[in-house]
Amino acid sequence: MIRFEHVTKRYAERGDALRDVSFTLEPGEMAFLTGHSGAGKSTLLRLIGLLERPTRGRLSVAGQDLGALGRRQIPLHRRRVGMIFQDHRLLPDRNVFDNVSLPLLAAGMHPRELGKRVRAALDQVGLLRLEHALPTSLSSGEQQRVGIARAVVARPPVILADEPTGNLDPALSREIFHLFERFHQVGVSLLIATHDLELIATQGHRTLRLHQGRLVADSGNW
Amino acid sequence: MAGRSNTRRPALRRQPSSPSGPKAGPKASQKSGRQPGHNPARGRPQSRVGTRREPPWLGRLPGRWLGNHLQAGADTLRRLLRAPLSTGLTVAAIAIALALPAALRVVLTNLEQISANWDQDAAMTLFLRPGVDEQRGAELATQLQARADLDTAILISRQQALAEFRAYSDFGAALDHLTDNPLPVSLLLYPAAPYLVPGQALGQESEQAANTAPPATRDLSSDQPPVHAPVDLERLASELEALPEADFVRVDALWLQRFAAILALLRNAALLLAAVLGLAVLLVVGNTIRLEIEHRRAEVEIMSLVGATPALIRRPFLYIGAWYGLLGGLGAWLLIAASVLLLHAPVERLTGLYDTRFDLHGLGLAESLILLAAATGLGIVGGWIAVGRHVRQLEPR
């Protein structure tokens, strides 16, 4: 599903964020990405979401070489990748329903048709009753679940999460990981960047570890 | 709905969107009992994203397209009206910037109308020397009429001149005491049509006229006598004065030409002013939208993140520009309409004093539509300039 071949990403200001990273994530596979802050986790996810382009190397998602995608195809690619962020990235002036519906609007779905899909996504994360609430009135855990609903509402085959539990207490974190587990069970490929080693240990999924931009460990059960 | 708690919720109604891997396959099929059509080996499901459910050409149907745009237009207007003060200030700035060149246009139209009303009989009068008699005058008239640059030459006999003088002056009684008619024979000359001042009349002959005069004024002036090019009239006058029979030539149309020249100057000034203030409108709209984008930066970034096309990201801002332009245009129109209404009575009083009738004209229908269209267009262009840079910044590096 996701294939890195000798990918390097260099920033002019701070040098190499990723160095010669190669790995493959199979379709329907769930994996964790760990490492210290600044090890390149976010950069790796941003490359997959085509928020940035690799300096060197080849990167493909669902068999599609991202380097071959032109400017006009980027939006289509992003619709196939659901992204979840530590800071949720919700729009504070739109209610939960509107926030979750953004990917469907971006895909050109008519506002009349998207209600069912948005409510299904909210139902999945258990927030159906809060669809009219503003994000700022929600707890951190609830906000993160809104972010997750937004990432899955368009039913992308790939979900990327960047420190999704960074601000959450252990109980809430477990709840979020349960959600990921369920997406995994229906065949979605997930790559989750986290340094919540304790949680990773209980999950028993493949773990990729980055250190100073290099992939230093790749274990099925870490 | 029941079963809202996390633990009791049934499995996701979701299909794997690609052929499931060896690891996920069995699990996926276990959990997807609610999906009778589920097939792990199948490729991408048809209904992953909204647009995928239908053939791609359907999204380009004009009805759907129009619906999306109407929606965007209504949404942005609602958003603008939610902040009436800042919207009002921006619209007022645009309205004033647009009202100035439009007002000058109105002033010009009215001045042209005045000059059109002026009687232009006797474009030139050639007074013959005192000794020259009527017969020689008639010969000369025939001779002059053959000239290419003269249209008509009418002989005014000494008796006619005296009668006219008697009729139009207060010297009637004094003239009765004259034993002899002191007035000379004169010729009334109308120069030929090709001597048109650009923009003043009958557009077809002059390309320049077609370019500078809007249709409304051309129609207005088509039944008015032409005013003639200054150089030609002056040369013609000096040529005529060189004739042995000629005493002197009076060019009545000369001051009209000067007036036309002033109008032409004003017309150019109006164009220049329109260009400068159009630029001002671009800057006002562009800057307002730039601030709006800064304000909605998070939204722009997230829309880009979830796969919105640049066109979709740009759309609300272009509509904001269009609304600002259109509202500003309407404001300018109202300003001018109000000014014309306020000035109507004083102008009537003034023209009453001069014993003439004159209707003050506002913007015509065509001019109003041009004003609104130009205003809207400027708004869209301003929005495009402002948003283009931000959309480019969203591209991955």
PDB file of N, CA, C and O in Angstrom, chain A residues 92-160:
ATOM      1  N   PRO A  92     -12.419  26.088  14.231  1.00  0.00           N
ATOM      2  CA  PRO A  92     -13.138  26.444  15.455  1.00  0.00           C
ATOM      3  C   PRO A  92     -14.500  27.095  15.204  1.00  0.00           C
ATOM      4  O   PRO A  92     -15.365  27.048  16.064  1.00  0.00           O
ATOM      5  N   ASP A  93     -14.677  27.690  14.025  1.00  0.00           N
ATOM      6  CA  ASP A  93     -15.945  28.390  13.805  1.00  0.00           C
ATOM      7  C   ASP A  93     -16.988  27.522  13.097  1.00  0.00           C
ATOM      8  O   ASP A  93     -18.047  28.017  12.719  1.00  0.00           O
ATOM      9  N   ARG A  94     -16.669  26.251  12.896  1.00  0.00           N
ATOM     10  CA  ARG A  94     -17.662  25.355  12.275  1.00  0.00           C
ATOM     11  C   ARG A  94     -17.985  24.245  13.263  1.00  0.00           C
ATOM     12  O   ARG A  94     -17.100  23.778  13.987  1.00  0.00           O
ATOM     13  N   ASN A  95     -19.225  23.813  13.237  1.00  0.00           N
ATOM     14  CA  ASN A  95     -19.588  22.771  14.186  1.00  0.00           C
ATOM     15  C   ASN A  95     -19.025  21.421  13.748  1.00  0.00           C
ATOM     16  O   ASN A  95     -18.390  21.296  12.690  1.00  0.00           O
ATOM     17  N   VAL A  96     -19.237  20.429  14.604  1.00  0.00           N
ATOM     18  CA  VAL A  96     -18.646  19.114  14.381  1.00  0.00           C
ATOM     19  C   VAL A  96     -19.059  18.549  13.020  1.00  0.00           C
ATOM     20  O   VAL A  96     -18.230  18.071  12.244  1.00  0.00           O
ATOM     21  N   PHE A  97     -20.351  18.652  12.726  1.00  0.00           N
ATOM     22  CA  PHE A  97     -20.845  18.115  11.460  1.00  0.00           C
ATOM     23  C   PHE A  97     -20.115  18.762  10.279  1.00  0.00           C
ATOM     24  O   PHE A  97     -19.630  18.077   9.379  1.00  0.00           O
ATOM     25  N   ASP A  98     -20.012  20.098  10.301  1.00  0.00           N
ATOM     26  CA  ASP A  98     -19.369  20.804   9.183  1.00  0.00           C
ATOM     27  C   ASP A  98     -17.900  20.440   9.065  1.00  0.00           C
ATOM     28  O   ASP A  98     -17.371  20.303   7.959  1.00  0.00           O
ATOM     29  N   ASN A  99     -17.233  20.301  10.212  1.00  0.00           N
ATOM     30  CA  ASN A  99     -15.827  19.919  10.171  1.00  0.00           C
ATOM     31  C   ASN A  99     -15.638  18.557   9.512  1.00  0.00           C
ATOM     32  O   ASN A  99     -14.757  18.374   8.672  1.00  0.00           O
ATOM     33  N   VAL A 100     -16.484  17.621   9.899  1.00  0.00           N
ATOM     34  CA  VAL A 100     -16.334  16.266   9.365  1.00  0.00           C
ATOM     35  C   VAL A 100     -16.707  16.214   7.884  1.00  0.00           C
ATOM     36  O   VAL A 100     -16.168  15.413   7.124  1.00  0.00           O
ATOM     37  N   SER A 101     -17.592  17.110   7.460  1.00  0.00           N
ATOM     38  CA  SER A 101     -18.049  17.038   6.069  1.00  0.00           C
ATOM     39  C   SER A 101     -17.046  17.642   5.079  1.00  0.00           C
ATOM     40  O   SER A 101     -17.202  17.477   3.868  1.00  0.00           O
ATOM     41  N   LEU A 102     -15.996  18.323   5.584  1.00  0.00           N
ATOM     42  CA  LEU A 102     -15.069  19.014   4.673  1.00  0.00           C
ATOM     43  C   LEU A 102     -14.490  18.109   3.578  1.00  0.00           C
ATOM     44  O   LEU A 102     -14.468  18.501   2.410  1.00  0.00           O
ATOM     45  N   PRO A 103     -14.011  16.888   3.907  1.00  0.00           N
ATOM     46  CA  PRO A 103     -13.432  16.074   2.831  1.00  0.00           C
ATOM     47  C   PRO A 103     -14.449  15.724   1.749  1.00  0.00           C
ATOM     48  O   PRO A 103     -14.110  15.625   0.577  1.00  0.00           O
ATOM     49  N   LEU A 104     -15.711  15.563   2.147  1.00  0.00           N
ATOM     50  CA  LEU A 104     -16.732  15.232   1.157  1.00  0.00           C
ATOM     51  C   LEU A 104     -17.029  16.440   0.282  1.00  0.00           C
ATOM     52  O   LEU A 104     -17.232  16.312  -0.935  1.00  0.00           O
ATOM     53  N   LEU A 105     -17.021  17.626   0.885  1.00  0.00           N
ATOM     54  CA  LEU A 105     -17.208  18.846   0.092  1.00  0.00           C
ATOM     55  C   LEU A 105     -16.036  19.023  -0.865  1.00  0.00           C
ATOM     56  O   LEU A 105     -16.217  19.404  -2.020  1.00  0.00           O
ATOM     57  N   ALA A 106     -14.836  18.725  -0.349  1.00  0.00           N
ATOM     58  CA  ALA A 106     -13.648  18.847  -1.193  1.00  0.00           C
ATOM     59  C   ALA A 106     -13.737  17.896  -2.383  1.00  0.00           C
ATOM     60  O   ALA A 106     -13.283  18.205  -3.481  1.00  0.00           O
ATOM     61  N   ALA A 107     -14.364  16.725  -2.143  1.00  0.00           N
ATOM     62  CA  ALA A 107     -14.492  15.753  -3.223  1.00  0.00           C
ATOM     63  C   ALA A 107     -15.654  16.099  -4.136  1.00  0.00           C
ATOM     64  O   ALA A 107     -15.928  15.372  -5.091  1.00  0.00           O
ATOM     65  N   GLY A 108     -16.354  17.185  -3.843  1.00  0.00           N
ATOM     66  CA  GLY A 108     -17.420  17.625  -4.726  1.00  0.00           C
ATOM     67  C   GLY A 108     -18.760  16.986  -4.442  1.00  0.00           C
ATOM     68  O   GLY A 108     -19.661  17.038  -5.276  1.00  0.00           O
ATOM     69  N   MET A 109     -18.924  16.378  -3.269  1.00  0.00           N
ATOM     70  CA  MET A 109     -20.210  15.755  -2.971  1.00  0.00           C
ATOM     71  C   MET A 109     -21.238  16.846  -2.683  1.00  0.00           C
ATOM     72  O   MET A 109     -20.937  17.859  -2.064  1.00  0.00           O
ATOM     73  N   HIS A 110     -22.422  16.639  -3.167  1.00  0.00           N
ATOM     74  CA  HIS A 110     -23.473  17.627  -2.955  1.00  0.00           C
ATOM     75  C   HIS A 110     -23.858  17.658  -1.479  1.00  0.00           C
ATOM     76  O   HIS A 110     -23.988  16.607  -0.853  1.00  0.00           O
ATOM     77  N   PRO A 111     -24.043  18.856  -0.925  1.00  0.00           N
ATOM     78  CA  PRO A 111     -24.363  18.967   0.498  1.00  0.00           C
ATOM     79  C   PRO A 111     -25.574  18.111   0.895  1.00  0.00           C
ATOM     80  O   PRO A 111     -25.660  17.655   2.036  1.00  0.00           O
ATOM     81  N   ARG A 112     -26.481  17.893  -0.044  1.00  0.00           N
ATOM     82  CA  ARG A 112     -27.673  17.120   0.288  1.00  0.00           C
ATOM     83  C   ARG A 112     -27.321  15.655   0.556  1.00  0.00           C
ATOM     84  O   ARG A 112     -27.984  14.995   1.344  1.00  0.00           O
ATOM     85  N   GLU A 113     -26.292  15.176  -0.143  1.00  0.00           N
ATOM     86  CA  GLU A 113     -25.993  13.745  -0.075  1.00  0.00           C
ATOM     87  C   GLU A 113     -25.081  13.396   1.091  1.00  0.00           C
ATOM     88  O   GLU A 113     -25.018  12.242   1.490  1.00  0.00           O
ATOM     89  N   LEU A 114     -24.386  14.393   1.624  1.00  0.00           N
ATOM     90  CA  LEU A 114     -23.301  14.000   2.508  1.00  0.00           C
ATOM     91  C   LEU A 114     -23.732  13.762   3.951  1.00  0.00           C
ATOM     92  O   LEU A 114     -22.981  13.207   4.744  1.00  0.00           O
ATOM     93  N   GLY A 115     -24.959  14.149   4.290  1.00  0.00           N
ATOM     94  CA  GLY A 115     -25.412  14.016   5.671  1.00  0.00           C
ATOM     95  C   GLY A 115     -25.260  12.607   6.215  1.00  0.00           C
ATOM     96  O   GLY A 115     -24.757  12.397   7.315  1.00  0.00           O
ATOM     97  N   LYS A 116     -25.679  11.645   5.411  1.00  0.00           N
ATOM     98  CA  LYS A 116     -25.653  10.259   5.877  1.00  0.00           C
ATOM     99  C   LYS A 116     -24.227   9.800   6.151  1.00  0.00           C
ATOM    100  O   LYS A 116     -23.940   9.150   7.159  1.00  0.00           O
ATOM    101  N   ARG A 117     -23.339  10.177   5.228  1.00  0.00           N
ATOM    102  CA  ARG A 117     -21.944   9.753   5.372  1.00  0.00           C
ATOM    103  C   ARG A 117     -21.313  10.383   6.606  1.00  0.00           C
ATOM    104  O   ARG A 117     -20.575   9.734   7.347  1.00  0.00           O
ATOM    105  N   VAL A 118     -21.604  11.667   6.817  1.00  0.00           N
ATOM    106  CA  VAL A 118     -21.014  12.357   7.965  1.00  0.00           C
ATOM    107  C   VAL A 118     -21.529  11.728   9.258  1.00  0.00           C
ATOM    108  O   VAL A 118     -20.750  11.465  10.184  1.00  0.00           O
ATOM    109  N   ARG A 119     -22.828  11.443   9.302  1.00  0.00           N
ATOM    110  CA  ARG A 119     -23.383  10.872  10.537  1.00  0.00           C
ATOM    111  C   ARG A 119     -22.851   9.464  10.767  1.00  0.00           C
ATOM    112  O   ARG A 119     -22.620   9.059  11.910  1.00  0.00           O
ATOM    113  N   ALA A 120     -22.629   8.717   9.676  1.00  0.00           N
ATOM    114  CA  ALA A 120     -22.049   7.380   9.840  1.00  0.00           C
ATOM    115  C   ALA A 120     -20.656   7.481  10.447  1.00  0.00           C
ATOM    116  O   ALA A 120     -20.304   6.726  11.365  1.00  0.00           O
ATOM    117  N   ALA A 121     -19.878   8.458   9.957  1.00  0.00           N
ATOM    118  CA  ALA A 121     -18.514   8.629  10.491  1.00  0.00           C
ATOM    119  C   ALA A 121     -18.564   9.063  11.950  1.00  0.00           C
ATOM    120  O   ALA A 121     -17.783   8.586  12.781  1.00  0.00           O
ATOM    121  N   LEU A 122     -19.487   9.977  12.270  1.00  0.00           N
ATOM    122  CA  LEU A 122     -19.605  10.431  13.655  1.00  0.00           C
ATOM    123  C   LEU A 122     -20.076   9.289  14.552  1.00  0.00           C
ATOM    124  O   LEU A 122     -19.649   9.170  15.701  1.00  0.00           O
ATOM    125  N   ASP A 123     -20.927   8.448  14.009  1.00  0.00           N
ATOM    126  CA  ASP A 123     -21.401   7.290  14.756  1.00  0.00           C
ATOM    127  C   ASP A 123     -20.226   6.365  15.074  1.00  0.00           C
ATOM    128  O   ASP A 123     -20.107   5.837  16.170  1.00  0.00           O
ATOM    129  N   GLN A 124     -19.344   6.193  14.108  1.00  0.00           N
ATOM    130  CA  GLN A 124     -18.184   5.320  14.300  1.00  0.00           C
ATOM    131  C   GLN A 124     -17.314   5.775  15.466  1.00  0.00           C
ATOM    132  O   GLN A 124     -16.764   4.973  16.193  1.00  0.00           O
ATOM    133  N   VAL A 125     -17.190   7.096  15.632  1.00  0.00           N
ATOM    134  CA  VAL A 125     -16.342   7.582  16.713  1.00  0.00           C
ATOM    135  C   VAL A 125     -17.168   7.945  17.940  1.00  0.00           C
ATOM    136  O   VAL A 125     -16.637   8.476  18.916  1.00  0.00           O
ATOM    137  N   GLY A 126     -18.479   7.693  17.897  1.00  0.00           N
ATOM    138  CA  GLY A 126     -19.322   7.885  19.066  1.00  0.00           C
ATOM    139  C   GLY A 126     -19.654   9.324  19.381  1.00  0.00           C
ATOM    140  O   GLY A 126     -19.843   9.696  20.525  1.00  0.00           O
ATOM    141  N   LEU A 127     -19.740  10.160  18.356  1.00  0.00           N
ATOM    142  CA  LEU A 127     -20.015  11.577  18.611  1.00  0.00           C
ATOM    143  C   LEU A 127     -21.278  12.077  17.918  1.00  0.00           C
ATOM    144  O   LEU A 127     -21.455  13.273  17.738  1.00  0.00           O
ATOM    145  N   LEU A 128     -22.136  11.159  17.561  1.00  0.00           N
ATOM    146  CA  LEU A 128     -23.311  11.551  16.797  1.00  0.00           C
ATOM    147  C   LEU A 128     -24.122  12.619  17.536  1.00  0.00           C
ATOM    148  O   LEU A 128     -24.649  13.554  16.934  1.00  0.00           O
ATOM    149  N   ARG A 129     -24.164  12.475  18.860  1.00  0.00           N
ATOM    150  CA  ARG A 129     -25.003  13.412  19.631  1.00  0.00           C
ATOM    151  C   ARG A 129     -24.393  14.812  19.662  1.00  0.00           C
ATOM    152  O   ARG A 129     -25.053  15.784  20.027  1.00  0.00           O
ATOM    153  N   LEU A 130     -23.124  14.946  19.286  1.00  0.00           N
ATOM    154  CA  LEU A 130     -22.465  16.249  19.370  1.00  0.00           C
ATOM    155  C   LEU A 130     -22.327  16.924  18.007  1.00  0.00           C
ATOM    156  O   LEU A 130     -21.537  17.848  17.859  1.00  0.00           O
ATOM    157  N   GLU A 131     -23.100  16.496  17.036  1.00  0.00           N
ATOM    158  CA  GLU A 131     -22.842  16.991  15.677  1.00  0.00           C
ATOM    159  C   GLU A 131     -23.007  18.510  15.551  1.00  0.00           C
ATOM    160  O   GLU A 131     -22.402  19.132  14.698  1.00  0.00           O
ATOM    161  N   HIS A 132     -23.813  19.111  16.427  1.00  0.00           N
ATOM    162  CA  HIS A 132     -24.013  20.561  16.314  1.00  0.00           C
ATOM    163  C   HIS A 132     -23.098  21.362  17.225  1.00  0.00           C
ATOM    164  O   HIS A 132     -23.160  22.589  17.231  1.00  0.00           O
ATOM    165  N   ALA A 133     -22.266  20.661  18.000  1.00  0.00           N
ATOM    166  CA  ALA A 133     -21.391  21.372  18.936  1.00  0.00           C
ATOM    167  C   ALA A 133     -20.218  22.005  18.192  1.00  0.00           C
ATOM    168  O   ALA A 133     -19.801  21.530  17.132  1.00  0.00           O
ATOM    169  N   LEU A 134     -19.702  23.082  18.756  1.00  0.00           N
ATOM    170  CA  LEU A 134     -18.475  23.659  18.213  1.00  0.00           C
ATOM    171  C   LEU A 134     -17.283  22.930  18.819  1.00  0.00           C
ATOM    172  O   LEU A 134     -17.319  22.539  19.985  1.00  0.00           O
ATOM    173  N   PRO A 135     -16.220  22.755  18.048  1.00  0.00           N
ATOM    174  CA  PRO A 135     -15.066  21.988  18.550  1.00  0.00           C
ATOM    175  C   PRO A 135     -14.530  22.523  19.869  1.00  0.00           C
ATOM    176  O   PRO A 135     -14.104  21.761  20.732  1.00  0.00           O
ATOM    177  N   THR A 136     -14.569  23.846  20.040  1.00  0.00           N
ATOM    178  CA  THR A 136     -13.980  24.428  21.252  1.00  0.00           C
ATOM    179  C   THR A 136     -14.751  24.012  22.507  1.00  0.00           C
ATOM    180  O   THR A 136     -14.210  24.083  23.613  1.00  0.00           O
ATOM    181  N   SER A 137     -15.997  23.582  22.358  1.00  0.00           N
ATOM    182  CA  SER A 137     -16.772  23.179  23.529  1.00  0.00           C
ATOM    183  C   SER A 137     -16.532  21.716  23.875  1.00  0.00           C
ATOM    184  O   SER A 137     -17.089  21.211  24.843  1.00  0.00           O
ATOM    185  N   LEU A 138     -15.695  21.039  23.095  1.00  0.00           N
ATOM    186  CA  LEU A 138     -15.465  19.615  23.323  1.00  0.00           C
ATOM    187  C   LEU A 138     -14.182  19.387  24.115  1.00  0.00           C
ATOM    188  O   LEU A 138     -13.289  20.236  24.134  1.00  0.00           O
ATOM    189  N   SER A 139     -14.120  18.206  24.741  1.00  0.00           N
ATOM    190  CA  SER A 139     -12.889  17.835  25.421  1.00  0.00           C
ATOM    191  C   SER A 139     -11.837  17.468  24.376  1.00  0.00           C
ATOM    192  O   SER A 139     -12.150  17.265  23.197  1.00  0.00           O
ATOM    193  N   SER A 140     -10.591  17.361  24.833  1.00  0.00           N
ATOM    194  CA  SER A 140      -9.501  17.062  23.910  1.00  0.00           C
ATOM    195  C   SER A 140      -9.719  15.713  23.218  1.00  0.00           C
ATOM    196  O   SER A 140      -9.495  15.581  22.011  1.00  0.00           O
ATOM    197  N   GLY A 141     -10.175  14.735  24.006  1.00  0.00           N
ATOM    198  CA  GLY A 141     -10.415  13.416  23.433  1.00  0.00           C
ATOM    199  C   GLY A 141     -11.524  13.457  22.387  1.00  0.00           C
ATOM    200  O   GLY A 141     -11.429  12.826  21.330  1.00  0.00           O
ATOM    201  N   GLU A 142     -12.553  14.237  22.681  1.00  0.00           N
ATOM    202  CA  GLU A 142     -13.659  14.349  21.725  1.00  0.00           C
ATOM    203  C   GLU A 142     -13.207  15.057  20.453  1.00  0.00           C
ATOM    204  O   GLU A 142     -13.567  14.669  19.340  1.00  0.00           O
ATOM    205  N   GLN A 143     -12.399  16.094  20.646  1.00  0.00           N
ATOM    206  CA  GLN A 143     -11.892  16.799  19.472  1.00  0.00           C
ATOM    207  C   GLN A 143     -11.076  15.861  18.587  1.00  0.00           C
ATOM    208  O   GLN A 143     -11.198  15.886  17.359  1.00  0.00           O
ATOM    209  N   GLN A 144     -10.269  15.021  19.246  1.00  0.00           N
ATOM    210  CA  GLN A 144      -9.459  14.107  18.455  1.00  0.00           C
ATOM    211  C   GLN A 144     -10.347  13.131  17.693  1.00  0.00           C
ATOM    212  O   GLN A 144     -10.060  12.778  16.548  1.00  0.00           O
ATOM    213  N   ARG A 145     -11.463  12.728  18.331  1.00  0.00           N
ATOM    214  CA  ARG A 145     -12.340  11.803  17.623  1.00  0.00           C
ATOM    215  C   ARG A 145     -13.043  12.483  16.450  1.00  0.00           C
ATOM    216  O   ARG A 145     -13.330  11.847  15.435  1.00  0.00           O
ATOM    217  N   VAL A 146     -13.312  13.789  16.586  1.00  0.00           N
ATOM    218  CA  VAL A 146     -13.858  14.529  15.438  1.00  0.00           C
ATOM    219  C   VAL A 146     -12.833  14.503  14.304  1.00  0.00           C
ATOM    220  O   VAL A 146     -13.170  14.264  13.138  1.00  0.00           O
ATOM    221  N   GLY A 147     -11.568  14.717  14.683  1.00  0.00           N
ATOM    222  CA  GLY A 147     -10.494  14.676  13.681  1.00  0.00           C
ATOM    223  C   GLY A 147     -10.431  13.318  12.993  1.00  0.00           C
ATOM    224  O   GLY A 147     -10.211  13.233  11.783  1.00  0.00           O
ATOM    225  N   ILE A 148     -10.657  12.268  13.770  1.00  0.00           N
ATOM    226  CA  ILE A 148     -10.623  10.923  13.194  1.00  0.00           C
ATOM    227  C   ILE A 148     -11.815  10.712  12.260  1.00  0.00           C
ATOM    228  O   ILE A 148     -11.677  10.171  11.154  1.00  0.00           O
ATOM    229  N   ALA A 149     -12.982  11.188  12.705  1.00  0.00           N
ATOM    230  CA  ALA A 149     -14.171  11.061  11.849  1.00  0.00           C
ATOM    231  C   ALA A 149     -13.937  11.780  10.526  1.00  0.00           C
ATOM    232  O   ALA A 149     -14.297  11.281   9.452  1.00  0.00           O
ATOM    233  N   ARG A 150     -13.289  12.945  10.593  1.00  0.00           N
ATOM    234  CA  ARG A 150     -13.011  13.678   9.365  1.00  0.00           C
ATOM    235  C   ARG A 150     -12.052  12.887   8.473  1.00  0.00           C
ATOM    236  O   ARG A 150     -12.186  12.873   7.247  1.00  0.00           O
ATOM    237  N   ALA A 151     -11.090  12.196   9.098  1.00  0.00           N
ATOM    238  CA  ALA A 151     -10.111  11.452   8.304  1.00  0.00           C
ATOM    239  C   ALA A 151     -10.742  10.240   7.622  1.00  0.00           C
ATOM    240  O   ALA A 151     -10.284   9.823   6.557  1.00  0.00           O
ATOM    241  N   VAL A 152     -11.799   9.680   8.220  1.00  0.00           N
ATOM    242  CA  VAL A 152     -12.337   8.440   7.656  1.00  0.00           C
ATOM    243  C   VAL A 152     -13.613   8.658   6.858  1.00  0.00           C
ATOM    244  O   VAL A 152     -14.092   7.733   6.189  1.00  0.00           O
ATOM    245  N   VAL A 153     -14.180   9.860   6.905  1.00  0.00           N
ATOM    246  CA  VAL A 153     -15.513  10.062   6.329  1.00  0.00           C
ATOM    247  C   VAL A 153     -15.533   9.772   4.830  1.00  0.00           C
ATOM    248  O   VAL A 153     -16.516   9.270   4.294  1.00  0.00           O
ATOM    249  N   ALA A 154     -14.435  10.056   4.149  1.00  0.00           N
ATOM    250  CA  ALA A 154     -14.398   9.807   2.709  1.00  0.00           C
ATOM    251  C   ALA A 154     -13.946   8.377   2.412  1.00  0.00           C
ATOM    252  O   ALA A 154     -13.738   8.019   1.262  1.00  0.00           O
ATOM    253  N   ARG A 155     -13.796   7.579   3.452  1.00  0.00           N
ATOM    254  CA  ARG A 155     -13.401   6.169   3.351  1.00  0.00           C
ATOM    255  C   ARG A 155     -12.120   5.974   2.546  1.00  0.00           C
ATOM    256  O   ARG A 155     -12.099   5.267   1.522  1.00  0.00           O
ATOM    257  N   PRO A 156     -11.045   6.607   2.990  1.00  0.00           N
ATOM    258  CA  PRO A 156      -9.780   6.441   2.281  1.00  0.00           C
ATOM    259  C   PRO A 156      -9.163   5.080   2.594  1.00  0.00           C
ATOM    260  O   PRO A 156      -9.404   4.542   3.679  1.00  0.00           O
ATOM    261  N   PRO A 157      -8.403   4.517   1.684  1.00  0.00           N
ATOM    262  CA  PRO A 157      -7.758   3.227   1.952  1.00  0.00           C
ATOM    263  C   PRO A 157      -6.572   3.351   2.903  1.00  0.00           C
ATOM    264  O   PRO A 157      -6.122   2.351   3.444  1.00  0.00           O
ATOM    265  N   VAL A 158      -6.063   4.562   3.069  1.00  0.00           N
ATOM    266  CA  VAL A 158      -4.899   4.770   3.928  1.00  0.00           C
ATOM    267  C   VAL A 158      -5.234   5.818   4.976  1.00  0.00           C
ATOM    268  O   VAL A 158      -5.819   6.861   4.653  1.00  0.00           O
ATOM    269  N   ILE A 159      -4.882   5.537   6.217  1.00  0.00           N
ATOM    270  CA  ILE A 159      -5.037   6.550   7.259  1.00  0.00           C
ATOM    271  C   ILE A 159      -3.689   6.787   7.915  1.00  0.00           C
ATOM    272  O   ILE A 159      -2.988   5.835   8.285  1.00  0.00           O
ATOM    273  N   LEU A 160      -3.308   8.042   8.041  1.00  0.00           N
ATOM    274  CA  LEU A 160      -2.069   8.418   8.696  1.00  0.00           C
ATOM    275  C   LEU A 160      -2.423   9.195   9.952  1.00  0.00           C
ATOM    276  O   LEU A 160      -3.320  10.037   9.938  1.00  0.00           O
TER     277      LEU A 160
END
